[in-house]
Coordinates of C-alpha atoms in Angstrom, one line a residue:
M1 CA 0.0 0.4 -0.1
P2 CA 1.7 3.2 -0.9
D3 CA 2.5 5.8 2.1
M4 CA 0.2 8.4 0.8
P5 CA -1.6 11.6 3.0
N6 CA -5.4 10.9 3.7
P7 CA -6.7 13.4 1.4
V8 CA -5.2 11.1 -1.4
A9 CA -6.6 8.0 0.4
A10 CA -9.3 10.0 0.8
F11 CA -9.4 11.2 -3.1
I12 CA -9.3 7.2 -4.4
V13 CA -12.3 6.2 -2.0
G14 CA -14.7 8.9 -3.6
E15 CA -14.0 8.0 -7.3
I16 CA -14.7 4.5 -6.1
R17 CA -17.8 5.4 -4.6
R18 CA -18.5 7.8 -7.5
A19 CA -17.4 4.8 -10.5
R20 CA -20.1 2.4 -8.0
G21 CA -22.8 4.7 -8.3
A22 CA -22.4 5.5 -12.4
A23 CA -22.7 1.6 -12.8
G24 CA -26.0 2.1 -10.9
M25 CA -24.0 -0.5 -8.1
T26 CA -25.6 -0.2 -4.4
Q27 CA -22.9 -0.9 -2.0
E28 CA -24.3 -4.3 -1.7
A29 CA -24.4 -5.4 -4.4
F30 CA -20.6 -4.0 -5.1
G31 CA -19.7 -5.6 -2.0
R32 CA -20.8 -9.2 -3.8
S33 CA -18.4 -8.5 -6.9
A34 CA -15.3 -6.8 -4.4
G35 CA -15.6 -9.2 -2.0
F36 CA -16.3 -7.7 0.6
S37 CA -19.6 -6.9 3.0
A38 CA -22.3 -4.0 2.3
S39 CA -21.1 -2.7 5.6
H40 CA -17.1 -2.4 5.5
V41 CA -17.9 -1.0 1.9
S42 CA -20.1 1.8 3.7
A43 CA -17.0 2.4 6.6
V44 CA -14.3 2.3 3.7
E45 CA -16.7 5.3 2.0
G46 CA -17.7 7.0 5.4
G47 CA -14.1 7.0 6.3
T48 CA -14.2 4.6 9.3
R49 CA -12.2 2.1 8.1
A50 CA -9.0 2.4 6.3
L51 CA -8.3 1.9 2.4
T52 CA -6.3 -1.3 1.9
L53 CA -4.8 -2.3 -1.5
D54 CA -6.9 -5.1 -1.4
F55 CA -10.0 -3.4 -1.6
A56 CA -9.1 -1.5 -4.2
R57 CA -8.0 -4.3 -6.6
G58 CA -11.6 -5.7 -5.2
A59 CA -13.2 -2.3 -6.7
D60 CA -11.1 -3.0 -9.8
R61 CA -13.2 -6.2 -10.1
A62 CA -16.6 -5.1 -9.2
L63 CA -16.5 -2.1 -11.6
S64 CA -14.1 -4.0 -14.2
T65 CA -11.9 -1.3 -14.5
G66 CA -8.7 -3.2 -15.2
G67 CA -6.9 -3.0 -12.3
L68 CA -6.8 1.6 -12.3
F69 CA -7.9 2.2 -8.7
E70 CA -5.0 -0.9 -7.6
R71 CA -2.5 1.5 -9.7
L72 CA -3.5 4.9 -8.1
A73 CA -3.3 3.3 -4.7
M74 CA 0.7 1.8 -5.7
K75 CA 1.6 5.2 -7.7
L76 CA 0.6 8.3 -5.5
G77 CA 2.2 7.7 -2.8
T78 CA 6.0 6.2 -1.6
P79 CA 5.5 2.1 -2.0
S80 CA 5.3 1.1 1.5
W81 CA 3.6 -2.1 2.8
F82 CA 3.1 -1.3 6.4
L83 CA 1.2 2.6 6.5
P84 CA -1.7 1.2 6.8
W85 CA -1.1 -1.0 10.0
L86 CA 0.5 2.4 11.3
D87 CA -2.8 4.0 11.4
A88 CA -4.4 1.2 12.4
E89 CA -1.7 1.6 15.4
R90 CA -2.9 5.3 15.8
G91 CA -6.3 5.2 15.8
A92 CA -6.7 1.6 17.6
T93 CA -8.2 2.1 21.5
Q94 CA -7.0 -1.8 21.9
L95 CA -3.8 -3.5 20.8
R96 CA -2.9 -7.3 20.0
Y97 CA 0.3 -8.9 19.1
F98 CA 1.5 -12.0 19.5
E99 CA 5.4 -12.4 18.7
P100 CA 7.3 -16.2 19.1
N101 CA 10.4 -15.2 17.8
L102 CA 11.1 -11.0 18.8
I103 CA 10.0 -8.5 21.1
P104 CA 6.9 -6.4 19.5
G105 CA 8.3 -3.5 17.4
L106 CA 6.2 -1.2 20.1
L107 CA 8.1 -2.4 22.9
Q108 CA 11.9 -2.7 21.4
V109 CA 14.8 -0.8 23.2
E110 CA 17.0 1.2 20.7
H111 CA 20.0 -1.4 20.6
Y112 CA 17.5 -4.5 20.3
A113 CA 15.8 -2.4 17.5
R114 CA 19.0 -2.0 16.3
A115 CA 20.3 -5.4 17.0
V116 CA 17.7 -6.7 14.7
L117 CA 17.4 -4.5 12.3
R118 CA 21.4 -5.4 11.2
T119 CA 20.0 -8.6 10.2
V120 CA 19.0 -7.3 7.0
D121 CA 22.3 -7.1 5.1
S122 CA 20.7 -5.4 1.7
L123 CA 20.0 -2.4 4.6
T124 CA 22.9 0.6 4.7
D125 CA 23.9 1.9 8.0
D126 CA 22.0 5.0 7.4
E127 CA 18.7 2.9 6.3
V128 CA 19.2 1.4 9.5
E129 CA 19.3 4.3 11.6
Q130 CA 16.1 5.8 9.8
R131 CA 14.1 2.7 10.8
V132 CA 15.6 3.0 14.1
K133 CA 14.2 6.1 14.3
A134 CA 11.1 5.3 12.6
R135 CA 10.2 2.4 15.2
L136 CA 11.3 4.6 18.6
D137 CA 8.8 7.3 17.5
R138 CA 5.9 4.3 17.0
Q139 CA 6.2 3.6 20.9
A140 CA 5.0 7.5 21.7
I141 CA 1.1 5.5 21.3
L142 CA 1.8 3.8 24.5
T143 CA 2.9 6.9 26.2
G144 CA 0.2 9.4 25.2
A145 CA -2.3 11.0 26.9
R146 CA -5.0 8.5 26.0
P147 CA -2.9 5.1 25.3
P148 CA -4.7 2.2 23.8
Q149 CA -5.1 -0.5 26.2
F150 CA -1.8 -3.1 24.7
V151 CA -1.6 -7.0 25.0
A152 CA 1.7 -8.4 23.9
V153 CA 2.1 -12.4 24.6
L154 CA 5.4 -13.7 24.2
D155 CA 7.4 -17.0 23.5
E156 CA 9.6 -16.9 26.2
A157 CA 11.9 -18.2 23.7
A158 CA 12.4 -14.9 21.6
L159 CA 12.8 -13.3 25.2
R160 CA 16.0 -16.1 26.1
R161 CA 18.1 -15.3 22.7
T162 CA 21.7 -15.2 23.4
G163 CA 24.6 -14.6 21.2
D164 CA 28.2 -12.5 21.0
G165 CA 27.5 -9.1 22.0
L166 CA 23.7 -9.9 22.9
G167 CA 23.5 -10.4 26.8
G168 CA 24.2 -7.0 27.9
I169 CA 21.2 -5.9 25.3
M170 CA 18.9 -8.6 25.9
A171 CA 19.2 -7.7 30.1
Q172 CA 18.1 -4.2 29.0
Q173 CA 15.6 -5.1 26.8
V174 CA 14.1 -7.5 29.5
A175 CA 14.0 -5.3 31.9
H176 CA 12.0 -2.5 30.1
L177 CA 9.8 -5.2 29.0
I178 CA 9.4 -5.5 32.8
A179 CA 9.0 -1.7 33.2
M180 CA 6.1 -1.5 30.7
A181 CA 4.9 -4.6 31.6
E182 CA 3.8 -2.5 35.3
L183 CA 1.7 0.2 33.3
P184 CA -1.7 0.1 34.5
H185 CA -2.5 -0.1 30.3
V186 CA 0.0 -2.6 29.2
H187 CA -0.2 -6.7 29.7
V188 CA 2.8 -8.7 28.9
H189 CA 2.0 -12.6 29.3
V190 CA 5.0 -15.5 28.4
I191 CA 4.2 -18.9 27.1
P192 CA 6.5 -20.7 29.0
L193 CA 9.3 -22.8 27.0
G194 CA 7.7 -26.1 28.5
G195 CA 4.5 -25.1 26.7
G196 CA 4.8 -27.2 23.7
L197 CA 3.6 -26.7 20.0
H198 CA 1.0 -24.3 20.0
V199 CA -1.3 -22.4 17.0
G200 CA 0.7 -19.3 17.2
L201 CA 4.0 -21.0 15.9
S202 CA 3.0 -20.3 12.5
G203 CA 3.8 -16.9 12.8
P204 CA 3.2 -14.0 14.2
F205 CA -0.1 -11.7 14.0
A206 CA -1.5 -8.5 15.7
L207 CA -4.8 -7.0 16.3
A208 CA -6.4 -3.5 16.3
R209 CA -9.5 -2.8 17.7
F210 CA -11.1 0.9 16.8
G211 CA -14.1 2.8 19.2
E212 CA -16.8 1.7 16.7
G213 CA -16.1 -2.4 17.5
V214 CA -14.3 -2.6 14.0
W215 CA -10.9 -4.7 14.2
V216 CA -7.8 -5.0 11.7
A217 CA -5.1 -7.4 12.2
H218 CA -1.7 -7.6 10.5
L219 CA 0.8 -10.3 9.2
E220 CA 4.2 -10.1 8.9
N221 CA 6.7 -11.7 6.3
Q222 CA 9.8 -12.0 4.9
L223 CA 8.4 -9.9 2.0
G224 CA 6.4 -6.9 4.1
G225 CA 3.4 -7.6 5.6
D226 CA -0.5 -7.5 5.0
V227 CA -3.5 -5.7 6.4
V228 CA -6.3 -7.9 6.5
D229 CA -9.7 -6.4 7.3
K230 CA -12.1 -9.2 5.9
D231 CA -14.3 -10.2 8.8
D232 CA -13.7 -14.0 8.3
E233 CA -10.1 -13.5 8.0
V234 CA -10.4 -11.5 11.1
A235 CA -12.6 -14.0 13.2
T236 CA -10.5 -16.6 12.2
L237 CA -6.9 -14.5 13.8
Q238 CA -9.3 -13.7 17.0
A239 CA -10.0 -17.3 17.4
R240 CA -6.0 -17.9 17.0
W241 CA -5.6 -14.9 19.7
E242 CA -7.0 -16.4 21.9
S243 CA -5.4 -19.8 21.7
V244 CA -2.0 -18.4 22.5
R245 CA -3.6 -16.2 25.3
N246 CA -4.3 -19.1 26.5
E247 CA -1.3 -20.8 26.3
A248 CA 0.6 -17.7 28.3
L249 CA 1.2 -17.7 31.6
P250 CA -1.0 -14.8 33.9
R251 CA 0.3 -11.1 34.3
R252 CA 1.7 -11.1 37.5
Q253 CA 3.5 -14.8 36.8
S254 CA 4.6 -13.8 33.5
I255 CA 6.6 -10.8 35.3
E256 CA 8.4 -13.4 38.2
L257 CA 9.0 -14.8 34.9
L258 CA 10.6 -11.3 32.9
K259 CA 12.6 -11.2 36.1
E260 CA 14.3 -14.9 36.6
V261 CA 15.1 -14.3 32.3
E262 CA 16.7 -10.5 32.6
S263 CA 19.1 -12.3 35.8
H264 CA 20.1 -15.0 33.2
H265 CA 21.1 -12.4 30.9
G266 CA 23.6 -10.9 33.3
P267 CA 23.9 -6.9 34.4
Q268 CA 23.0 -4.0 31.3

């Protein structure tokens, strides 16, 4: 999805709405052809749900535009697969993160974030520093005047990762997790190593809820990530969230485990 300001997204949505009207299609009929519910179409057209690349592609299918709206979405801005999720994070009242291998970006300290980003050997030093700054800037949503309720479920294996020069970084990172977990709106839960196999090992995902009760999700992969907003797919991820959350220790027991892991890594 392009990194484009809201007015540009609003322009594309307006053009989709006008094309739908010119074709004589109701929101329900359009939704059937595009693969979305009428309520979803109404929310996008009304500006209460973000425009996604998937929706633009659906509009092209429904209106037989030959890929026009997808091209508009891809051309009117700098390509950035992460932007729709950043918008979701900023507007969410609740955030749910599951990570089996890494600490979620919203909870990463600077040195840990830098170490993670440096594993991508195609990034220059300047690009790494730019991404570190952007990642830290995102974290302001957790310390603002009206932060969302934030719940993270982590696998203990992610907390115990070691390597050359990583011990001190991990000690600092785990200490930060403990401090954040003491905040009333932040909940950190750990799935212990002895937990065995569970559905979350298939990969990380996140969920965001808006004030009007709408949920969207985010899936990461080696090439980027995807915002998921189709009701049935979001429902599947919500069910998987409940599964991984049930595998994790309660809040206080998780904090005690974090403190034990911190001592395992030694001084910061």
